[in-house]
CSV table of C-alpha atoms in Angstrom, one decimal:
chain,number,residue,atom,x,y,z
S,1,ASN,CA,82.9,-20.5,53.4
S,2,ALA,CA,81.9,-21.2,49.7
S,3,GLY,CA,85.4,-21.4,48.2
S,4,VAL,CA,85.1,-21.3,44.4
S,5,THR,CA,81.6,-21.1,42.9
S,6,GLN,CA,80.8,-21.8,39.3
S,7,THR,CA,77.5,-21.4,37.5
S,8,PRO,CA,75.8,-23.1,35.7
S,9,LYS,CA,76.5,-26.8,36.5
S,10,PHE,CA,75.0,-28.0,33.3
S,11,GLN,CA,74.3,-26.3,29.9
S,12,VAL,CA,73.3,-27.4,26.5
S,13,LEU,CA,73.9,-25.0,23.6
S,14,LYS,CA,73.1,-25.1,20.0
S,15,THR,CA,76.0,-24.5,17.5
S,16,GLY,CA,76.5,-20.7,17.1
S,17,GLN,CA,74.9,-19.7,20.4
S,18,SER,CA,76.8,-17.7,23.0
S,19,MET,CA,77.1,-18.0,26.7
S,20,THR,CA,79.1,-16.9,29.7
S,21,LEU,CA,80.3,-19.2,32.5
S,22,GLN,CA,80.6,-17.4,35.8
S,23,CYS,CA,83.1,-18.0,38.5
S,24,ALA,CA,83.6,-16.3,41.9
S,25,GLN,CA,85.9,-17.0,44.8
S,26,ASP,CA,85.8,-15.7,48.4
S,27,MET,CA,89.4,-16.6,49.5
S,28,ASN,CA,90.9,-13.3,48.5
S,29,HIS,CA,93.1,-15.1,45.9
S,30,ASN,CA,95.1,-13.1,43.3
S,31,SER,CA,95.2,-15.8,40.6
S,32,MET,CA,92.2,-17.3,38.8
S,33,TYR,CA,92.1,-19.9,36.0
S,34,TRP,CA,89.8,-21.5,33.5
S,35,TYR,CA,90.4,-25.1,32.4
S,36,ARG,CA,88.6,-27.5,30.1
S,37,GLN,CA,88.7,-31.3,30.8
S,38,ASP,CA,88.3,-33.8,28.0
S,39,PRO,CA,88.7,-37.6,28.3
S,40,GLY,CA,92.4,-38.5,28.0
S,41,MET,CA,93.5,-34.9,27.7
S,42,GLY,CA,93.8,-33.9,31.3
S,43,LEU,CA,93.1,-30.3,32.4
S,44,ARG,CA,94.0,-27.8,29.7
S,45,LEU,CA,94.5,-24.2,30.6
S,46,ILE,CA,92.3,-21.9,28.5
S,47,TYR,CA,93.0,-18.5,30.1
S,48,TYR,CA,94.4,-17.3,33.4
S,49,SER,CA,94.5,-14.1,35.4
S,50,ALA,CA,97.6,-13.7,37.6
S,51,SER,CA,96.1,-10.7,39.4
S,52,GLU,CA,93.2,-8.3,39.1
S,53,GLY,CA,93.3,-6.3,35.9
S,54,THR,CA,95.4,-8.9,33.9
S,55,THR,CA,94.5,-11.8,31.8
S,56,ASP,CA,96.7,-14.1,29.7
S,57,LYS,CA,96.2,-16.9,27.2
S,58,GLY,CA,96.8,-20.5,28.2
S,59,GLU,CA,97.2,-23.6,26.1
S,60,VAL,CA,93.9,-23.6,24.3
S,61,PRO,CA,92.4,-20.0,24.1
S,62,ASN,CA,90.9,-20.1,20.6
S,63,GLY,CA,87.1,-19.6,20.7
S,64,TYR,CA,87.0,-18.1,24.2
S,65,ASN,CA,87.2,-14.7,25.9
S,66,VAL,CA,87.6,-13.9,29.6
S,67,SER,CA,86.9,-11.0,31.9
S,68,ARG,CA,88.4,-10.4,35.3
S,69,LEU,CA,85.6,-8.3,36.6
S,70,ASN,CA,87.2,-7.7,40.0
S,71,LYS,CA,89.4,-9.7,42.4
S,72,ARG,CA,86.6,-12.1,43.1
S,73,GLU,CA,85.1,-12.8,39.7
S,74,PHE,CA,86.5,-14.3,36.5
S,75,SER,CA,84.1,-15.1,33.6
S,76,LEU,CA,84.6,-17.2,30.5
S,77,ARG,CA,82.6,-16.4,27.3
S,78,LEU,CA,81.9,-18.5,24.3
S,79,GLU,CA,80.9,-16.1,21.5
S,80,SER,CA,79.8,-18.7,19.0
S,81,ALA,CA,79.7,-22.2,20.4
S,82,ALA,CA,81.0,-25.2,18.4
S,83,PRO,CA,80.6,-28.9,19.0
S,84,SER,CA,84.4,-29.1,19.7
S,85,GLN,CA,83.8,-27.0,22.8
S,86,THR,CA,81.7,-29.7,24.4
S,87,SER,CA,83.7,-30.4,27.6
S,88,VAL,CA,83.7,-30.0,31.4
S,89,TYR,CA,84.9,-26.6,32.4
S,90,PHE,CA,86.6,-25.9,35.7
S,91,CYS,CA,87.4,-22.6,37.3
S,92,ALA,CA,90.1,-22.4,39.9
S,93,SER,CA,91.8,-19.8,42.1
S,94,SER,CA,95.1,-19.6,44.1
S,95,GLY,CA,97.2,-17.2,46.1
S,96,GLN,CA,99.7,-17.6,43.3
S,97,LEU,CA,102.1,-14.9,44.5
S,98,ASP,CA,103.2,-17.2,47.3
S,99,GLY,CA,102.7,-20.5,45.6
S,100,THR,CA,99.7,-21.9,47.4
S,101,GLU,CA,97.1,-24.5,46.6
S,102,ALA,CA,94.7,-24.0,43.7
S,103,PHE,CA,91.0,-24.6,44.6
S,104,PHE,CA,88.6,-25.7,42.0
S,105,GLY,CA,84.9,-25.0,41.4
S,106,GLN,CA,82.5,-27.9,41.0
S,107,GLY,CA,82.7,-27.8,37.2
S,108,THR,CA,80.3,-27.0,34.3
S,109,ARG,CA,79.3,-29.7,31.9
S,110,LEU,CA,78.7,-28.1,28.6
S,111,THR,CA,77.3,-29.8,25.6
S,112,VAL,CA,77.1,-28.1,22.2
S,113,VAL,CA,74.8,-29.8,19.7
O,1,GLY,CA,105.6,-22.1,27.6
O,2,GLU,CA,105.6,-24.9,30.2
O,3,ASN,CA,104.9,-28.5,29.1
O,4,VAL,CA,104.2,-31.3,31.6
O,5,GLU,CA,104.4,-34.9,30.6
O,6,GLN,CA,102.9,-37.6,32.9
O,7,HIS,CA,103.4,-41.4,32.9
O,8,PRO,CA,101.8,-43.9,33.0
O,9,SER,CA,98.3,-43.0,31.8
O,10,THR,CA,96.8,-46.0,33.6
O,11,LEU,CA,98.1,-48.0,36.5
O,12,SER,CA,96.6,-51.0,38.2
O,13,VAL,CA,98.0,-52.3,41.5
O,14,GLN,CA,96.9,-54.8,44.2
O,15,GLU,CA,95.8,-53.4,47.5
O,16,GLY,CA,98.8,-53.0,49.7
O,17,ASP,CA,101.3,-52.5,46.9
O,18,SER,CA,103.0,-49.2,46.1
O,19,ALA,CA,102.2,-47.0,43.1
O,20,VAL,CA,104.5,-44.5,41.4
O,21,ILE,CA,103.6,-41.8,39.0
O,22,LYS,CA,106.2,-39.8,37.2
O,23,CYS,CA,106.1,-36.3,35.6
O,24,THR,CA,108.6,-34.2,33.7
O,25,TYR,CA,108.4,-30.5,33.0
O,26,SER,CA,110.1,-28.2,30.5
O,27,ASP,CA,110.4,-24.8,32.0
O,28,SER,CA,113.4,-24.6,34.3
O,29,ALA,CA,111.9,-21.5,36.0
O,30,SER,CA,108.9,-23.6,37.4
O,31,ASN,CA,109.2,-23.7,41.2
O,32,TYR,CA,105.9,-25.2,42.5
O,33,PHE,CA,104.7,-28.7,41.8
O,34,PRO,CA,101.4,-29.8,43.1
O,35,TRP,CA,99.6,-33.2,42.8
O,36,TYR,CA,95.8,-33.4,42.5
O,37,LYS,CA,93.4,-36.3,43.0
O,38,GLN,CA,90.1,-36.4,41.1
O,39,GLU,CA,87.5,-38.9,41.9
O,40,LEU,CA,84.8,-39.7,39.4
O,41,GLY,CA,82.5,-36.8,38.8
O,42,LYS,CA,84.2,-34.6,41.3
O,43,ARG,CA,86.6,-31.6,41.2
O,44,PRO,CA,90.4,-32.1,41.5
O,45,GLN,CA,91.7,-31.7,45.0
O,46,LEU,CA,95.3,-31.1,46.2
O,47,ILE,CA,96.9,-34.1,47.9
O,48,ILE,CA,100.5,-32.9,48.2
O,49,ASP,CA,102.8,-30.2,46.8
O,50,ILE,CA,106.5,-29.5,46.7
O,51,ARG,CA,108.5,-26.3,46.1
O,52,SER,CA,111.8,-26.2,44.2
O,53,ASN,CA,113.9,-25.6,47.3
O,54,VAL,CA,112.9,-29.1,48.7
O,55,GLY,CA,113.9,-32.5,47.3
O,56,GLU,CA,111.3,-34.7,49.1
O,57,LYS,CA,108.1,-34.3,51.0
O,58,LYS,CA,106.0,-36.9,52.8
O,59,ASP,CA,102.5,-37.0,54.2
O,60,GLN,CA,101.5,-40.3,55.7
O,61,ARG,CA,101.3,-42.8,52.8
O,62,ILE,CA,102.0,-40.2,50.2
O,63,ALA,CA,105.4,-38.8,49.2
O,64,VAL,CA,106.7,-36.6,46.4
O,65,THR,CA,110.3,-36.3,45.1
O,66,LEU,CA,111.7,-33.6,42.9
O,67,ASN,CA,114.9,-33.7,40.8
O,68,LYS,CA,115.4,-30.1,39.5
O,69,THR,CA,118.5,-31.0,37.4
O,70,ALA,CA,116.5,-33.6,35.5
O,71,LYS,CA,113.3,-31.6,35.7
O,72,HIS,CA,111.2,-34.5,36.9
O,73,PHE,CA,109.1,-35.2,39.9
O,74,SER,CA,107.3,-38.3,41.2
O,75,LEU,CA,104.3,-39.2,43.4
O,76,HIS,CA,104.7,-42.3,45.6
O,77,ILE,CA,101.7,-44.0,47.3
O,78,THR,CA,102.5,-46.8,49.7
O,79,GLU,CA,100.2,-49.4,51.1
O,80,THR,CA,97.5,-48.6,48.5
O,81,GLN,CA,93.9,-48.9,49.4
O,82,PRO,CA,90.8,-49.2,47.2
O,83,GLU,CA,89.8,-45.6,48.1
O,84,ASP,CA,93.1,-44.5,46.4
O,85,SER,CA,91.5,-45.4,43.1
O,86,ALA,CA,91.1,-42.1,41.2
O,87,VAL,CA,92.8,-40.0,38.5
O,88,TYR,CA,95.9,-38.2,39.6
O,89,PHE,CA,97.3,-35.1,38.0
O,90,CYS,CA,100.7,-33.5,38.4
O,91,ALA,CA,101.2,-29.8,37.6
O,92,ALA,CA,103.9,-27.2,37.4
O,93,SER,CA,103.9,-23.4,37.8
O,94,ARG,CA,106.0,-20.4,38.7
O,95,TYR,CA,104.9,-18.3,41.6
O,96,GLY,CA,105.9,-14.9,42.5
O,97,GLY,CA,105.8,-11.7,40.4
O,98,SER,CA,103.4,-11.7,37.6
O,99,GLN,CA,103.6,-15.3,36.6
O,100,GLY,CA,100.4,-17.2,37.3
O,101,ASN,CA,99.9,-20.1,35.0
O,102,LEU,CA,99.4,-23.6,36.3
O,103,ILE,CA,100.0,-26.4,33.7
O,104,PHE,CA,98.8,-30.0,34.3
O,105,GLY,CA,99.8,-33.3,33.0
O,106,LYS,CA,97.3,-35.5,31.2
O,107,GLY,CA,96.6,-37.6,34.3
O,108,THR,CA,97.0,-41.2,35.5
O,109,LYS,CA,94.1,-43.4,36.2
O,110,LEU,CA,95.0,-45.5,39.3
O,111,SER,CA,93.0,-48.6,40.0
O,112,VAL,CA,93.6,-50.5,43.3
O,113,LYS,CA,92.3,-54.0,43.3
O,114,PRO,CA,91.1,-55.4,46.6
C-alpha cells in the first residue's frame, strides 16, 4: 500500500531548464493537488484536479503546467525553471467528493541555480 | 477564492500546558476543516478534521472547535508533550460536486519545552 508516490526526491536544475515532477496515488482518489512549501509561507496550492479530466489553477500557478494523465497520475511541469521556483513540492490526493483526508507524498526538494 | 489566516506563527509552551492555534477562513461555502502536523523534514499528516455540521470534535488530547458564523476554527492541544513539537497547519475546503481545492494557513511552529 504505497499511498502517494512522488519522484524525484531531490533535483537541481539550472535556470531555464525544464523538468516534470511525477505523482501517482493508489487509493482511487478523485482529487489531486500540487503544493509548494517555502519557509514562513506554508503550503501554497499551485494546481489541483478535482476529478479525472479536470484541472484548475490554485494560488500560485504562474510558471507551472499540470497534466492529469489518468485517475492515478498527476504531473507538474516547469517549462523554464527560475531561482524563485526553488522550493519543496508536495503532491497530495483525497477522496474530495466526500470530504476525506488528503494524503501527501514525501516531497521533492528542488533547487534552481 | 478561499483565504485562510492562521495565528500565531510561533508558539512556545511548557510541557503539560495547553496550546491553542486559531484560524479564520473567508469562503462561507467551505465545509471541511482539517488540521495537519508536519515534523521536520517529513510530509504533513492529518491529526484531526471537522465538518461544518459539527461544532466540536475531540480525539484524546486534541480537540477542534468551529464557529461557522464567525468563520473561525481552533485547534486545542491539552497536556502537551515534547513530541507535540512540530509545525501545525489548518486548512479549508469545499467538498462535493466539482469543488476540489484545499487551502492551507501559513502554519504555526509549536515548541514544547520539557
